[in-house]
mmCIF file of C-alpha atoms in Angstrom:
data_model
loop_
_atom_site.group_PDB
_atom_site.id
_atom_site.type_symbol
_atom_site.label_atom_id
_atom_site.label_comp_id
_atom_site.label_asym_id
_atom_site.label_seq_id
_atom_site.Cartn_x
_atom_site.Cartn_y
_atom_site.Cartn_z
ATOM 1 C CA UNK K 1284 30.163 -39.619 -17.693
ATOM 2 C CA UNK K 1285 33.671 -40.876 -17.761
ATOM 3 C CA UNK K 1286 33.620 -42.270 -13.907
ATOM 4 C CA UNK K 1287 30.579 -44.121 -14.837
ATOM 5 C CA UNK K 1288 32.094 -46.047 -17.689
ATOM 6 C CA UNK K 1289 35.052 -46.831 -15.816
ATOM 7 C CA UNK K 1290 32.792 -48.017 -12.376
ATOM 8 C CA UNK K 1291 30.549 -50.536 -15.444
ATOM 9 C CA UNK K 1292 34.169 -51.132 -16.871
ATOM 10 C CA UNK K 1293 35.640 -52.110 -13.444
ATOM 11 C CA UNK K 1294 32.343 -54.153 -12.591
ATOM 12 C CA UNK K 1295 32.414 -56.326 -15.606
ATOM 13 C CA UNK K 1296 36.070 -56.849 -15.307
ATOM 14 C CA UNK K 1297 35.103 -58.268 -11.801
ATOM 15 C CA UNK K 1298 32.478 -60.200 -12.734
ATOM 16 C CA UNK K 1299 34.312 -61.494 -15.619
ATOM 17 C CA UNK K 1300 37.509 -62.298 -13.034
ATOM 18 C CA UNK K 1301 34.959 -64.208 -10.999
ATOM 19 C CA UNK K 1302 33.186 -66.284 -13.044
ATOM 20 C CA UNK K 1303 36.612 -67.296 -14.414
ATOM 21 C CA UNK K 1304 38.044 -68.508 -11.002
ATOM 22 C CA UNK K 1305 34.835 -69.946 -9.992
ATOM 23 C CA UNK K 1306 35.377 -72.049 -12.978
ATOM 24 C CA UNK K 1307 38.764 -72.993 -12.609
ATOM 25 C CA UNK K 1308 37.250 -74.178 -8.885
ATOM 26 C CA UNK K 1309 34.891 -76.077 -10.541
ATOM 27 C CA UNK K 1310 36.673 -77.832 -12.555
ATOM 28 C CA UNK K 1311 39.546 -79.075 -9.963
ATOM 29 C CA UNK K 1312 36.469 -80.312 -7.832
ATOM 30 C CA UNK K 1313 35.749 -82.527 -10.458
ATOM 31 C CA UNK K 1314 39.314 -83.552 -10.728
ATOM 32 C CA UNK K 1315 39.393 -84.278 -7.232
ATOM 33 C CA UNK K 1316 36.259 -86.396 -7.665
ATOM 34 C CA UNK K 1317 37.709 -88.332 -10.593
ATOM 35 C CA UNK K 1318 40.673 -88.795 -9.693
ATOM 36 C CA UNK K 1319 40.397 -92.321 -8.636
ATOM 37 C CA UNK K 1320 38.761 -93.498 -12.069
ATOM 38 C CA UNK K 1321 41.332 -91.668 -13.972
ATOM 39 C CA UNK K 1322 44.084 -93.542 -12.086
ATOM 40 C CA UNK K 1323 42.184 -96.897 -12.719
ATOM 41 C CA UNK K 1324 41.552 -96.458 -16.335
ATOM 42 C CA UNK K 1325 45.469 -95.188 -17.248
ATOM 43 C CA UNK K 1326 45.847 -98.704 -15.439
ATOM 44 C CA UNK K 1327 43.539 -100.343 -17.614
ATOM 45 C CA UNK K 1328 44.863 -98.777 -20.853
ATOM 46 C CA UNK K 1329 48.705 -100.073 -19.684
ATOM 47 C CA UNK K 1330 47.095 -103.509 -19.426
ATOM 48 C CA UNK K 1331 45.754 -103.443 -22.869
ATOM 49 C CA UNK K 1332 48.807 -102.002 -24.155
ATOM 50 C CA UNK K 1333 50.990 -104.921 -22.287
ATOM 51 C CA UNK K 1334 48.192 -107.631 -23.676
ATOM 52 C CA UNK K 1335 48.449 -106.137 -27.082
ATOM 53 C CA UNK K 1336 51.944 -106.316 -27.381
ATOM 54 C CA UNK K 1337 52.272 -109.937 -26.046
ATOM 55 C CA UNK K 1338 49.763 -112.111 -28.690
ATOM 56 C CA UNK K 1339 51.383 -109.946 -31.681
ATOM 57 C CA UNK K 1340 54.598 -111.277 -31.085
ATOM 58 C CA UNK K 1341 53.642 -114.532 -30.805
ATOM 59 C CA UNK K 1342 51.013 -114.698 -33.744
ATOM 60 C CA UNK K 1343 53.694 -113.174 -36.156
ATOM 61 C CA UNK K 1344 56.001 -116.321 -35.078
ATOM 62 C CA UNK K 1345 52.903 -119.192 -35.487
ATOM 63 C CA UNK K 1346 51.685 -116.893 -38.753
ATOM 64 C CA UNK K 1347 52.250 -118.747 -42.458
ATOM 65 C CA UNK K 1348 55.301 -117.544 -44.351
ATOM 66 C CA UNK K 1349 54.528 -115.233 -47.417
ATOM 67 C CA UNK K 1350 56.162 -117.912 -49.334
ATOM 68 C CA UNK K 1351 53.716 -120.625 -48.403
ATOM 69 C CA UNK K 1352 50.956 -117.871 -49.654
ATOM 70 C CA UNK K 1353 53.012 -116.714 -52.895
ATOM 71 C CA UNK K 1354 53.445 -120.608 -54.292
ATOM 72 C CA UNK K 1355 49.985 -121.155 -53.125
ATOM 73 C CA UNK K 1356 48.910 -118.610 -55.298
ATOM 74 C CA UNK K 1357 50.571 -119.315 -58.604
ATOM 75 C CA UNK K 1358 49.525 -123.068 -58.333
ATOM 76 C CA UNK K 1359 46.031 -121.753 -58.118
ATOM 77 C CA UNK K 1360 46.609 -119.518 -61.523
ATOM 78 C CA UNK K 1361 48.570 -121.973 -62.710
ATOM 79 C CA UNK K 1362 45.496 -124.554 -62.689
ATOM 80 C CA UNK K 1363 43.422 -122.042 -63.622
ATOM 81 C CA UNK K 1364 44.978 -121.775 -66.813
ATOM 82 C CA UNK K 1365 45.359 -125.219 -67.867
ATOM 83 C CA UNK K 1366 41.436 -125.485 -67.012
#
C-alpha cells in the first residue's frame, strides 16, 4: 500500500513538473512572437513621453500669470458689490 502511494505521489509530481515547463515554453513562444510589437510600443510610449514633456514647458511660459487671474477676480467681486 505504501509503494502505491508513492508511484501516484511520484506520477502527479511529474505531471505537475510537466505541465509547469510546458507552460513556461508557452509563454516564451509568445514572447518570441511579440517581441517586435513590444519593442515598437516602448518606442511609442518614449515618443509620448518626449511630446509630453515638450508643449508643457512651453504652455507654462505662454500661460497667464496668477496675478492677472487674482486682480481679475477681485475686480469682478468688487463690482459685484457695488451692484
Amino acid at each position: 500500500m505504501l509503494w502505491e502511494g508513492l508511484k501516484l505521489m511520484g506520477v502527479g509530481m511529474a505531471t505537475v513538473m510537466l505541465f509547469l515547463m510546458l507552460m513556461i515554453a508557452c509563454i516564451e513562444w509568445v514572447k518570441h512572437l511579440n517581441r517586435n510589437a513590444t519593442a515598437l510600443e516602448q518606442q511609442a510610449q518614449k515618443a509620448r513621453r518626449k511630446s509630453n514633456t515638450t508643449p508643457a514647458t512651453q504652455q507654462a511660459k505662454s500661460a497667464v500669470p496668477v496675478e492677472v487671474f487674482a486682480a481679475a477676480i477681485t475686480a469682478f467681486e468688487a463690482d459685484k458689490k457695488t451692484t
